GROMACS .gro file of C-alpha atoms in nm:
model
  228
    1UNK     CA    1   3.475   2.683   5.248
    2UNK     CA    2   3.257   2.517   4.998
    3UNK     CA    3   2.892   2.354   5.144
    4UNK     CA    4   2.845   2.001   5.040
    5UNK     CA    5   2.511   1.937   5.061
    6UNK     CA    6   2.598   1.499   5.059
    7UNK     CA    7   2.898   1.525   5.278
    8UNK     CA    8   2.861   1.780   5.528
    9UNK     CA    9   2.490   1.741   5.589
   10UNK     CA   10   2.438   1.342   5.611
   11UNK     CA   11   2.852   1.260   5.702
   12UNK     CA   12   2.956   1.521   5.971
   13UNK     CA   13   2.826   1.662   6.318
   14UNK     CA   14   2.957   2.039   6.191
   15UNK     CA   15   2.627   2.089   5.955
   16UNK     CA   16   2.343   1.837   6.099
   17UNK     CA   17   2.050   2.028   6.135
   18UNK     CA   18   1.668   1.882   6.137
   19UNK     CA   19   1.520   2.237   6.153
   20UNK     CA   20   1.624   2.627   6.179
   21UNK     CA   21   1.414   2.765   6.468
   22UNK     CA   22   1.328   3.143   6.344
   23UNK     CA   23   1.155   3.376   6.604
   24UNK     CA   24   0.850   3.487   6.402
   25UNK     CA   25   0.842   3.893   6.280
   26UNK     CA   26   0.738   4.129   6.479
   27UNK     CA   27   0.550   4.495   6.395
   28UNK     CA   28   0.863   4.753   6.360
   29UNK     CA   29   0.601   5.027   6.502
   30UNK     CA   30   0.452   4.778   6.786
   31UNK     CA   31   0.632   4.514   6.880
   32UNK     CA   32   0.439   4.292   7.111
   33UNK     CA   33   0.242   4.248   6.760
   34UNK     CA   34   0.329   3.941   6.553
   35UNK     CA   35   0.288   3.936   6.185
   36UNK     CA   36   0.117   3.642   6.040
   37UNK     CA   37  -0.149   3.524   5.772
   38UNK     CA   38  -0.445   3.396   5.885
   39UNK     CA   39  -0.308   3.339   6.233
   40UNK     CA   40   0.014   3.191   6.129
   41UNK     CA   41   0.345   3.292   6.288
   42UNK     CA   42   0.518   3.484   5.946
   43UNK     CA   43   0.887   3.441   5.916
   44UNK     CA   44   1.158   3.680   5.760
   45UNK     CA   45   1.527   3.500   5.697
   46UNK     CA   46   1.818   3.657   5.508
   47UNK     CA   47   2.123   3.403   5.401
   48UNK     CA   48   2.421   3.553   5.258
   49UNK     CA   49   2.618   3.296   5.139
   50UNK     CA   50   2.972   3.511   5.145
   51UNK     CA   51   2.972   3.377   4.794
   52UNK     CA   52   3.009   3.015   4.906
   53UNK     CA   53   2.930   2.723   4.698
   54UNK     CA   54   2.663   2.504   4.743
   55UNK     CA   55   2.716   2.130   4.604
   56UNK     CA   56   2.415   1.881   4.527
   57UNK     CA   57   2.610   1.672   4.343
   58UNK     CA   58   2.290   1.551   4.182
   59UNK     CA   59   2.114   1.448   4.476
   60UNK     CA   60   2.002   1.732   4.664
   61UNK     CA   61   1.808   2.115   4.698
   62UNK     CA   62   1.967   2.399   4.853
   63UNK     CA   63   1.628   2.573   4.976
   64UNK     CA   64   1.208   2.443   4.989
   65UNK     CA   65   1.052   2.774   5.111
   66UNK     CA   66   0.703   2.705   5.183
   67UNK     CA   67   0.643   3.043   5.395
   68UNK     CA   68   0.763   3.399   5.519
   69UNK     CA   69   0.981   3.619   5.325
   70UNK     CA   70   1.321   3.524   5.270
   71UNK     CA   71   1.653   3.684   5.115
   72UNK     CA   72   1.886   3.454   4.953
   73UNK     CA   73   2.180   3.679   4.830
   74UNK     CA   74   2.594   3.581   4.736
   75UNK     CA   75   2.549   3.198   4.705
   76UNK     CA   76   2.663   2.966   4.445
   77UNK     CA   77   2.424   2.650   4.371
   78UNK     CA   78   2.556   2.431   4.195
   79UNK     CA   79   2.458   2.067   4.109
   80UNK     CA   80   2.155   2.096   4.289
   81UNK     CA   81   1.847   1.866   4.203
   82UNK     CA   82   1.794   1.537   3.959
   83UNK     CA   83   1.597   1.505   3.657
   84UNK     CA   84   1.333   1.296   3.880
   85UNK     CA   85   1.322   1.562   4.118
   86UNK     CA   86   0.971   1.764   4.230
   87UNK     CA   87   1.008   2.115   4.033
   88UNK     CA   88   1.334   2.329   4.147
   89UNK     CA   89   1.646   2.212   4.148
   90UNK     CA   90   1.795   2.457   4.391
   91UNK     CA   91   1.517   2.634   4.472
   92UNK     CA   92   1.160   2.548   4.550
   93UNK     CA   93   0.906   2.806   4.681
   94UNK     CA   94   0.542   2.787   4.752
   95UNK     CA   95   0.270   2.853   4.988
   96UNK     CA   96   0.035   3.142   4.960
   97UNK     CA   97   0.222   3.451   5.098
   98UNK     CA   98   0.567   3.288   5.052
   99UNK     CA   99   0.805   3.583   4.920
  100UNK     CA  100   1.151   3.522   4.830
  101UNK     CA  101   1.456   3.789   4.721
  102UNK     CA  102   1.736   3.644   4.521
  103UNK     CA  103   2.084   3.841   4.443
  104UNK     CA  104   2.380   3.808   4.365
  105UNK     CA  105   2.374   3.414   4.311
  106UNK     CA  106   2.488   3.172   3.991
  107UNK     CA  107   2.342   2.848   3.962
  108UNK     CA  108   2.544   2.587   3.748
  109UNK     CA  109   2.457   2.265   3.651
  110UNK     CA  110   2.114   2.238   3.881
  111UNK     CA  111   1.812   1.984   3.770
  112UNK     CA  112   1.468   1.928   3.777
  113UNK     CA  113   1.192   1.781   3.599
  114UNK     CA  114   1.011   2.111   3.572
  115UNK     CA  115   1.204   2.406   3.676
  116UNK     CA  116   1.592   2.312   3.616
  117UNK     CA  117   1.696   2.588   3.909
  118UNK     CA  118   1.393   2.771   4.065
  119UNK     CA  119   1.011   2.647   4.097
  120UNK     CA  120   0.749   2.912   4.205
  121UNK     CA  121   0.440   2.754   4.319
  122UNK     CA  122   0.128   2.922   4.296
  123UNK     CA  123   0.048   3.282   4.527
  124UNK     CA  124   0.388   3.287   4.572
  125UNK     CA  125   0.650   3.553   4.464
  126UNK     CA  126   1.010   3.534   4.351
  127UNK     CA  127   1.210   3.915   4.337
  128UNK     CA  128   1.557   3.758   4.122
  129UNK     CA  129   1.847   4.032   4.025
  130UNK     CA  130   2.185   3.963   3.916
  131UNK     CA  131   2.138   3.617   3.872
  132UNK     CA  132   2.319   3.380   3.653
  133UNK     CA  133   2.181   3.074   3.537
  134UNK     CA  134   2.469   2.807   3.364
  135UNK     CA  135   2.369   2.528   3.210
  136UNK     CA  136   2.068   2.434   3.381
  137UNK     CA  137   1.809   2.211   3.274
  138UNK     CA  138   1.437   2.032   3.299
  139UNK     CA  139   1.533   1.783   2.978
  140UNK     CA  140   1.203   1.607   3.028
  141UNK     CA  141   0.997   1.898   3.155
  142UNK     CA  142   0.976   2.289   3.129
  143UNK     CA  143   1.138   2.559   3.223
  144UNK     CA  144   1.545   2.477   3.199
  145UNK     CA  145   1.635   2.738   3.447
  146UNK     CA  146   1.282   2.902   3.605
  147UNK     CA  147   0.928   2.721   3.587
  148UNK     CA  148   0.645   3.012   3.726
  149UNK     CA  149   0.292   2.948   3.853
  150UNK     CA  150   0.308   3.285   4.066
  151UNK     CA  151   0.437   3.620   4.055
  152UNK     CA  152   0.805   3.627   3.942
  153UNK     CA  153   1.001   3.957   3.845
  154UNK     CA  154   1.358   3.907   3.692
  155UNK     CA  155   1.571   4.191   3.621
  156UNK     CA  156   1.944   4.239   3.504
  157UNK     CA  157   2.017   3.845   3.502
  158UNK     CA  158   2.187   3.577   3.250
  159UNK     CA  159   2.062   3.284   3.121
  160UNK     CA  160   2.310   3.089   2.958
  161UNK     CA  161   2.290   2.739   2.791
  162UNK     CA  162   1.989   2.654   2.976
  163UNK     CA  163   1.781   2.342   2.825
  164UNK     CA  164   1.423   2.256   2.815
  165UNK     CA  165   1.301   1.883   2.752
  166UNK     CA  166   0.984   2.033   2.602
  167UNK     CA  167   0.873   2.431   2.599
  168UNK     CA  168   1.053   2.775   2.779
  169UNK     CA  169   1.439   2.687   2.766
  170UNK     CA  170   1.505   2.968   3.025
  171UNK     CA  171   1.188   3.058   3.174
  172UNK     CA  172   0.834   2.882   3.138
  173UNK     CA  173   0.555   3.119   3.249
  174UNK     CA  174   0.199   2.856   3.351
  175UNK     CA  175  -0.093   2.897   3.309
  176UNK     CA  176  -0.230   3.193   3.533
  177UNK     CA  177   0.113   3.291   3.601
  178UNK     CA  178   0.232   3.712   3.575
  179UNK     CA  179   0.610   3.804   3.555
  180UNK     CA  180   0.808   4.062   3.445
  181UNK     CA  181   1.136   4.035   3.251
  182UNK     CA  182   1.341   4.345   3.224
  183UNK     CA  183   1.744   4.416   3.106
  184UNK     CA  184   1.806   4.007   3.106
  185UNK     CA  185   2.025   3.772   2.862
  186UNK     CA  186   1.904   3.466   2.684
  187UNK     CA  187   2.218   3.338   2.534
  188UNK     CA  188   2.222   2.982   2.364
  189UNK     CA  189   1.914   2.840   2.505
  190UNK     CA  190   1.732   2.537   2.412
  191UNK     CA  191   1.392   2.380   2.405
  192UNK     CA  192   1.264   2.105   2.231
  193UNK     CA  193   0.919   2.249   2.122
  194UNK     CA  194   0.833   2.608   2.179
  195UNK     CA  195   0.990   2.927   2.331
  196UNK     CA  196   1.369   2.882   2.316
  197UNK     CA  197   1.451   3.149   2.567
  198UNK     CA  198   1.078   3.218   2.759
  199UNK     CA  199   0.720   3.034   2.699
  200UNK     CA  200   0.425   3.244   2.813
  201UNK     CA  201   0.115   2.954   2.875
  202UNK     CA  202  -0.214   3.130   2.669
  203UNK     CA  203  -0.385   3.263   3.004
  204UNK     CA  204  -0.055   3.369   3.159
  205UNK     CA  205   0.071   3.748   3.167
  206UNK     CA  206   0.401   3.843   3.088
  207UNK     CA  207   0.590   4.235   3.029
  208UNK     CA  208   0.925   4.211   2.871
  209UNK     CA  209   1.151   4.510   2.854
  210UNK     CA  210   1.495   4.570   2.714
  211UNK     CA  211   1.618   4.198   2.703
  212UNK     CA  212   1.847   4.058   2.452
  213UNK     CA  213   1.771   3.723   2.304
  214UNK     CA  214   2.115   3.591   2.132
  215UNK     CA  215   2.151   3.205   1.959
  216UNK     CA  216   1.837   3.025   2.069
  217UNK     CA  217   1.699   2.770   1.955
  218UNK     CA  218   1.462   2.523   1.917
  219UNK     CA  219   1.464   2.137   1.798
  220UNK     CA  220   1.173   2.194   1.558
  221UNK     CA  221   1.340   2.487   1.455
  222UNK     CA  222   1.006   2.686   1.546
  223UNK     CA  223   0.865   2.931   1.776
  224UNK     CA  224   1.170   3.106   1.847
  225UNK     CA  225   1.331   3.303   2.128
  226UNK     CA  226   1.006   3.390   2.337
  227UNK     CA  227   0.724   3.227   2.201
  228UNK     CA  228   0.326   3.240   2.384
   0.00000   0.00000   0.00000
């Protein structure tokens, strides 16, 4: 069955949940050792959606991450976020040490100001593979399907239709940012200013390899598919 994210969360007993108490990870080689960072209990959570479908309906996020290392794999996102929303639409990740794995998951129609589907804050890291962005947007912000102010490596993935209100139509690398792009599609993305596909801010790193950039474009008609 589908997830609604309004219905089932705020309407019915089934899916009520305030909080999901995770015993914190323990050492593999000792286990009466807990790992942590700086003292702090650190978590490790793996949801596999069994391809379900997650449903915002313009109103809600699937996931804020703000620590721990989670695994997000088989789950469909779709409608998640508002433009007035805080950066990630269906995905919002941050905290110093956060880590998060995502496979296997399409994200249609999700919304943000910054960050249309995914927002990585800063220190943290998103791993994304066999992803599919559709037709997700930031139309007053940047970054239509991925906004990065960490560590973000994207491999073998699909942007499509993705829309940026100002610069990076897919992706939007900020300032101080790294990431690494390898063996994706940027198909008919959109920004308003710069970077159709990908903007790379001037003190950010980026390493693209093997990507295919097909009928992007901008409204000035400049800076084209990946633009810095």
């Amino acid at each position: 069955d589908d997830i609604d994210l309004y219905k089932d969360y705020t309407r019915s007993p089934k899916y009520r949940i305030n909080i999901l108490p995770v015993p914190p990870a323990q050492d593999p080689e000792n286990p009466s050792i807990v790992l942590g960072h700086r003292k702090k209990p650190y978590f490790r959570v793996h949801v596999h959606g069994s391809d379900h479908v997650f449903r915002g309906h313009g109103r809600f996020r699937a996931f804020w991450i703000v620590s721990g290392s989670v695994t997000l794999s088989r789950i469909t996102m779709m409608e998640n976020g508002h433009a007035k929303a805080l950066d990630g639409g269906a995905i919002r990740v941050e905290g110093s040490g956060s880590k998060v794995k995502v496979k296997k998951c399409t994200f249609i129609n999700c919304l943000a100001k910054n960050g249309g589907a995914i927002s990585i804050g800063k220190e943290a890291r998103v791993l994304a593979s066999d992803v599919v962005f559709l037709s997700c947007s930031a139309p007053n912000g940047y970054g239509g399907a991925i906004i990065n102010e960490g560590y973000l490596r994207y491999s073998e993935s699909t942007a499509f239709d993705t829309r940026s209100g100002i610069s990076g139509g897919g992706l939007m690398n900020m300032h101080g940012a790294s990431a690494e792009v390898k063996e994706c599609e940027f198909r008919k993305c959109f920004a308003r200013k710069k970077g159709a596909a990908i903007f790379n801010a001037a003190d950010a790193l980026i390493l693209l390899e093997n990507n295919l950039f097909e009928l992007s474009s901008t409204g000035d008609g400049l800076d084209g598919s990946a633009a810095s």
